[in-house]
XYZ file of C-alpha atoms in Angstrom:
338
model
C -13.977 14.552 -20.318
C -14.802 14.799 -16.626
C -12.023 14.824 -13.995
C -11.249 15.754 -10.399
C -9.076 18.891 -10.518
C -7.336 20.577 -7.573
C -6.200 24.180 -7.903
C -4.747 24.328 -4.377
C -4.812 22.254 -1.167
C -8.344 21.200 -0.068
C -9.856 22.895 -3.120
C -11.084 20.696 -5.957
C -13.921 20.479 -8.452
C -15.236 17.685 -10.605
C -15.223 19.452 -13.928
C -14.920 19.144 -17.694
C -11.378 19.256 -19.089
C -10.094 18.682 -22.648
C -9.925 15.067 -23.780
C -6.308 13.824 -23.804
C -4.935 11.919 -26.801
C -2.175 9.359 -27.118
C 1.105 10.588 -28.540
C 4.028 8.591 -29.856
C 4.721 5.593 -27.628
C 1.601 6.281 -25.554
C -1.861 4.873 -25.073
C -5.044 6.452 -23.815
C -6.883 4.477 -21.155
C -10.533 4.649 -20.282
C -10.318 4.452 -16.506
C -12.215 1.410 -15.221
C -11.323 1.745 -11.530
C -9.001 3.999 -9.552
C -8.168 3.160 -5.949
C -8.421 5.760 -3.192
C -5.298 5.681 -1.034
C -4.111 7.387 2.136
C -1.667 9.239 -0.100
C -4.657 10.929 -1.728
C -5.681 12.289 1.682
C -2.186 13.744 2.136
C -2.332 15.255 -1.362
C -5.720 16.743 -0.476
C -3.974 18.609 2.346
C -1.170 19.803 0.069
C 1.436 17.309 1.266
C 3.611 14.984 -0.813
C 4.694 17.681 -3.307
C 1.603 18.008 -5.520
C 1.816 20.037 -8.733
C -1.264 22.107 -9.617
C -3.587 21.884 -11.393
C -3.684 18.297 -10.175
C -5.864 15.306 -10.995
C -4.944 12.703 -8.361
C -5.371 8.932 -8.525
C -2.370 6.603 -8.834
C -3.891 3.104 -8.477
C -5.330 2.651 -11.961
C -7.045 -0.078 -13.948
C -7.908 0.998 -17.463
C -9.026 -0.194 -20.858
C -6.893 0.795 -23.842
C -9.062 2.957 -26.077
C -6.507 4.794 -28.245
C -3.043 3.675 -29.354
C -0.326 6.112 -30.397
C 2.359 5.644 -33.038
C 5.125 3.075 -32.458
C 3.140 1.157 -29.814
C 3.304 -2.625 -30.027
C 2.008 -5.287 -27.679
C -1.146 -3.429 -26.630
C -4.504 -3.344 -28.394
C -7.703 -1.354 -28.132
C -10.085 -2.971 -25.661
C -7.330 -4.571 -23.562
C -7.450 -4.182 -19.766
C -4.209 -3.001 -18.175
C -2.877 -1.754 -14.876
C -0.705 1.344 -14.902
C 2.643 1.757 -13.199
C 2.208 5.472 -12.524
C 5.911 6.291 -11.981
C 8.307 7.229 -14.762
C 11.983 7.833 -13.955
C 14.679 9.272 -16.200
C 17.137 6.368 -15.913
C 20.076 8.794 -16.032
C 20.339 10.657 -12.712
C 22.433 9.521 -9.745
C 19.427 7.911 -8.002
C 18.393 5.999 -11.113
C 21.970 4.826 -11.638
C 21.852 3.359 -8.116
C 18.565 1.510 -8.856
C 16.507 3.972 -6.806
C 13.932 5.109 -9.384
C 11.493 6.389 -6.756
C 14.069 9.071 -5.912
C 14.663 10.075 -9.543
C 15.552 13.765 -9.826
C 13.052 14.113 -12.687
C 10.396 11.693 -11.466
C 6.987 11.847 -13.119
C 4.328 10.366 -10.828
C 0.887 10.359 -12.396
C -1.626 11.355 -9.766
C 0.967 13.426 -7.875
C 2.795 15.759 -10.250
C 1.093 14.700 -13.499
C -2.523 13.884 -14.425
C -3.845 10.826 -12.592
C -6.722 8.399 -12.653
C -9.615 10.235 -11.018
C -10.807 11.077 -14.506
C -12.617 9.402 -17.367
C -9.413 9.042 -19.416
C -5.681 9.092 -18.810
C -2.742 9.034 -21.228
C 0.285 6.967 -20.238
C 3.494 5.558 -21.656
C 2.686 2.218 -23.275
C 5.654 0.576 -21.562
C 4.170 1.395 -18.158
C 0.915 -0.448 -18.921
C 0.781 -4.104 -17.840
C -1.844 -6.394 -19.431
C -4.349 -7.612 -16.837
C -7.262 -9.063 -18.824
C -7.172 -12.167 -16.631
C -7.942 -10.275 -13.396
C -11.231 -8.868 -12.183
C -10.967 -5.067 -11.925
C -11.489 -5.193 -8.125
C -8.391 -7.415 -7.875
C -6.360 -5.592 -10.525
C -6.841 -2.239 -8.773
C -4.727 -3.625 -5.907
C -1.679 -4.097 -8.151
C -0.024 -0.787 -7.274
C -0.388 -1.187 -3.473
C 0.803 -4.794 -3.810
C 3.825 -3.568 -5.782
C 4.566 -1.139 -2.935
C 4.461 -4.045 -0.471
C 6.775 -6.087 -2.710
C 9.270 -3.236 -2.650
C 8.805 -2.980 1.115
C 9.774 -6.625 1.481
C 12.847 -5.961 -0.654
C 13.844 -3.227 1.807
C 12.951 -5.230 4.903
C 15.031 -8.311 3.992
C 12.984 -10.451 6.368
C 15.031 -13.189 8.076
C 13.330 -16.583 7.610
C 11.434 -17.735 10.671
C 10.736 -14.231 11.959
C 7.963 -13.440 14.409
C 6.188 -10.355 13.018
C 3.462 -8.028 14.220
C 1.702 -5.663 11.810
C -0.144 -2.639 13.186
C -3.025 -1.777 10.889
C -5.605 -3.836 8.989
C -6.347 -1.428 6.156
C -5.487 -2.470 2.592
C -1.728 -2.158 3.086
C -1.788 -3.988 6.418
C -3.790 -6.831 4.879
C -1.443 -7.077 1.888
C 1.647 -6.911 4.105
C 0.359 -9.640 6.417
C -0.234 -11.987 3.507
C 3.075 -11.420 1.765
C 5.081 -11.529 5.011
C 3.813 -15.082 5.488
C 4.975 -16.037 2.009
C 8.299 -14.255 2.593
C 9.185 -16.628 5.425
C 7.664 -15.306 8.645
C 6.883 -18.107 11.109
C 4.047 -16.115 12.639
C 2.223 -12.951 11.607
C 0.104 -11.098 14.150
C -2.180 -8.255 13.044
C -3.223 -5.589 15.565
C -5.971 -3.095 14.698
C -9.075 -1.467 16.214
C -11.795 -2.780 13.887
C -13.155 -6.273 14.495
C -14.395 -6.783 10.925
C -10.982 -5.937 9.477
C -9.269 -8.292 11.929
C -11.656 -11.043 10.868
C -10.681 -10.343 7.258
C -6.994 -10.514 8.220
C -7.565 -13.894 9.887
C -9.459 -15.155 6.844
C -6.505 -14.148 4.677
C -4.007 -16.027 6.826
C -2.963 -13.954 9.856
C -1.913 -16.351 12.612
C -3.034 -14.088 15.458
C -5.199 -10.971 15.667
C -5.339 -8.460 18.504
C -7.961 -5.748 18.810
C -6.452 -2.383 19.734
C -8.694 0.014 21.635
C -7.437 3.436 20.583
C -8.542 5.036 23.847
C -7.392 2.202 26.131
C -4.567 0.287 24.437
C -3.100 -1.272 27.597
C -4.977 -4.592 27.333
C -3.939 -5.060 23.707
C -0.319 -4.182 24.451
C -0.352 -6.680 27.312
C -1.681 -9.335 24.912
C 1.083 -8.569 22.423
C 3.701 -8.890 25.162
C 2.107 -12.187 26.153
C 2.411 -13.422 22.570
C 6.072 -12.354 22.357
C 7.541 -11.977 25.878
C 10.971 -11.080 24.491
C 9.535 -8.925 21.735
C 8.825 -9.448 18.050
C 11.623 -9.825 15.535
C 9.900 -7.290 13.271
C 7.306 -4.670 14.230
C 5.552 -3.080 11.246
C 3.571 0.155 11.366
C 1.052 0.291 8.525
C -1.056 3.023 10.141
C 0.990 6.213 9.798
C -0.068 7.146 13.339
C 2.661 8.496 15.628
C 0.861 7.097 18.676
C 1.228 3.620 17.199
C 4.850 4.178 16.194
C 5.633 5.077 19.805
C 4.664 1.535 20.796
C 6.888 -0.131 18.220
C 10.308 0.040 19.842
C 9.147 -1.352 23.219
C 7.601 -4.338 21.407
C 10.725 -5.082 19.362
C 13.088 -7.867 20.362
C 16.763 -7.034 20.982
C 18.401 -6.987 17.560
C 15.018 -6.613 15.878
C 13.615 -4.226 13.289
C 10.991 -1.504 13.358
C 9.551 -1.098 9.863
C 7.978 2.286 9.140
C 5.553 1.587 6.293
C 2.543 3.827 6.973
C 2.641 7.429 5.779
C 2.529 10.005 8.566
C 1.875 13.721 8.169
C 4.960 15.634 7.060
C 4.968 17.641 10.299
C 4.825 14.594 12.603
C 7.812 13.830 14.818
C 8.759 10.681 16.710
C 11.016 10.748 19.757
C 13.466 7.835 19.777
C 16.160 7.056 22.324
C 19.405 6.704 20.361
C 20.884 4.922 23.378
C 18.160 2.256 23.129
C 18.794 1.819 19.403
C 22.525 1.535 20.143
C 22.300 -0.659 23.249
C 19.722 -3.077 21.849
C 21.111 -3.102 18.287
C 17.747 -2.114 16.870
C 17.201 -1.303 13.229
C 14.669 1.234 11.928
C 13.779 0.935 8.252
C 11.398 2.802 5.983
C 9.847 1.964 2.630
C 8.667 4.435 0.015
C 6.512 3.652 -3.008
C 7.515 0.836 -5.363
C 10.384 -0.025 -7.650
C 10.800 -2.866 -10.138
C 7.932 -4.729 -8.527
C 4.822 -4.394 -10.715
C 5.369 -7.693 -12.510
C 5.866 -9.529 -9.208
C 2.736 -7.918 -7.782
C 0.694 -9.137 -10.748
C 2.069 -12.647 -10.306
C 1.129 -12.614 -6.618
C -2.424 -11.621 -7.548
C -2.638 -14.196 -10.337
C -1.385 -17.082 -8.218
C -3.586 -16.216 -5.251
C -0.615 -15.567 -2.971
C -2.461 -12.312 -2.370
C -6.153 -12.877 -1.707
C -8.271 -9.862 -2.609
C -11.810 -10.874 -1.688
C -13.379 -8.495 0.799
C -10.760 -5.743 0.409
C -12.626 -3.434 -1.984
C -15.738 -2.524 0.004
C -16.883 0.863 -1.326
C -17.299 2.130 -4.906
C -17.989 5.775 -5.771
C -18.797 7.702 -8.919
C -16.457 10.474 -9.999
C -18.992 13.097 -8.921
C -18.865 11.627 -5.410
C -15.104 12.036 -4.969
C -15.579 13.970 -1.719
C -17.425 10.968 -0.282
C -14.683 8.654 -1.509
C -12.092 10.714 0.381
C -14.270 10.735 3.485
C -14.495 6.932 3.334
C -10.789 6.775 4.240
C -11.836 7.675 7.791
C -14.745 5.226 7.920
C -13.910 2.116 9.976
C -16.439 0.190 7.924
C -14.478 0.878 4.742
C -11.495 -1.324 3.924
C -10.774 -0.019 0.420
C -12.655 2.579 -1.603
C -12.435 2.882 -5.366
C -13.716 5.378 -7.906
C -15.478 4.135 -11.031
C -15.489 7.054 -13.500
């Protein structure tokens, strides 16, 4: 089969590799769509602990095409979405219901073969039936599951006034689910007009255009919207320059929620006195845990609207272009169709 294969950071080929086959308790999936995520850009640069040779791709919709022994509940031809993380269930992190920090974590697309390939083998129990969803909606299951886990961590107080920086896929998903989690108002701030229009169409109460070179007008507008600050300020950009604006926009007793993935080397200067004096809380959210089924329900019920999010589709041979699309303001979400 054909697959994207990295042998070291920034060095990959689209090449032929042996066809995988389903073992006991496993299924082989023909990959229908695989989402391109900011995490893939970090993996491209050698961050996020990749294991080589690596085939990335962790947002996967597939069709079951081979069933191993002792597999029940799945059939050939069925469309599924794959929960790419497999934890041991035995280590200290697993025993504290923190599977994303499992000491023996297997994350397909990070330290095990992922979805930027024609086929992928996965544990049957990690495959969730999704025949009722269009592939372009189903491919958003994993990022929606990450947002669900983020809301678990955030513990949003009902009636909160929230601002989300970023109108990429995660920002759009966060804005929608924050509304359903009890926020009284959700404001989305981002540089791209088309993405802000999409955020408004999907339910954002306010949108503010951020000029990256001259942010003062946008910051003034945000202060006008919330003179005493927002209860929750969410960064879904992973940009340190944006994170630096979060504390000043947070209400006394409020929360800064670090959701976007920065570079490993990035550093943020925070005044501990301000955190102490204003009783601020800084929270982070990593990956997803026990949230795939809830993500699928949100997609099925329409609590998460997906129209307009997937904007670019690439062939496997065009993986370099798919990665480059992450930096294209005209691209909301890129996917690979092997």
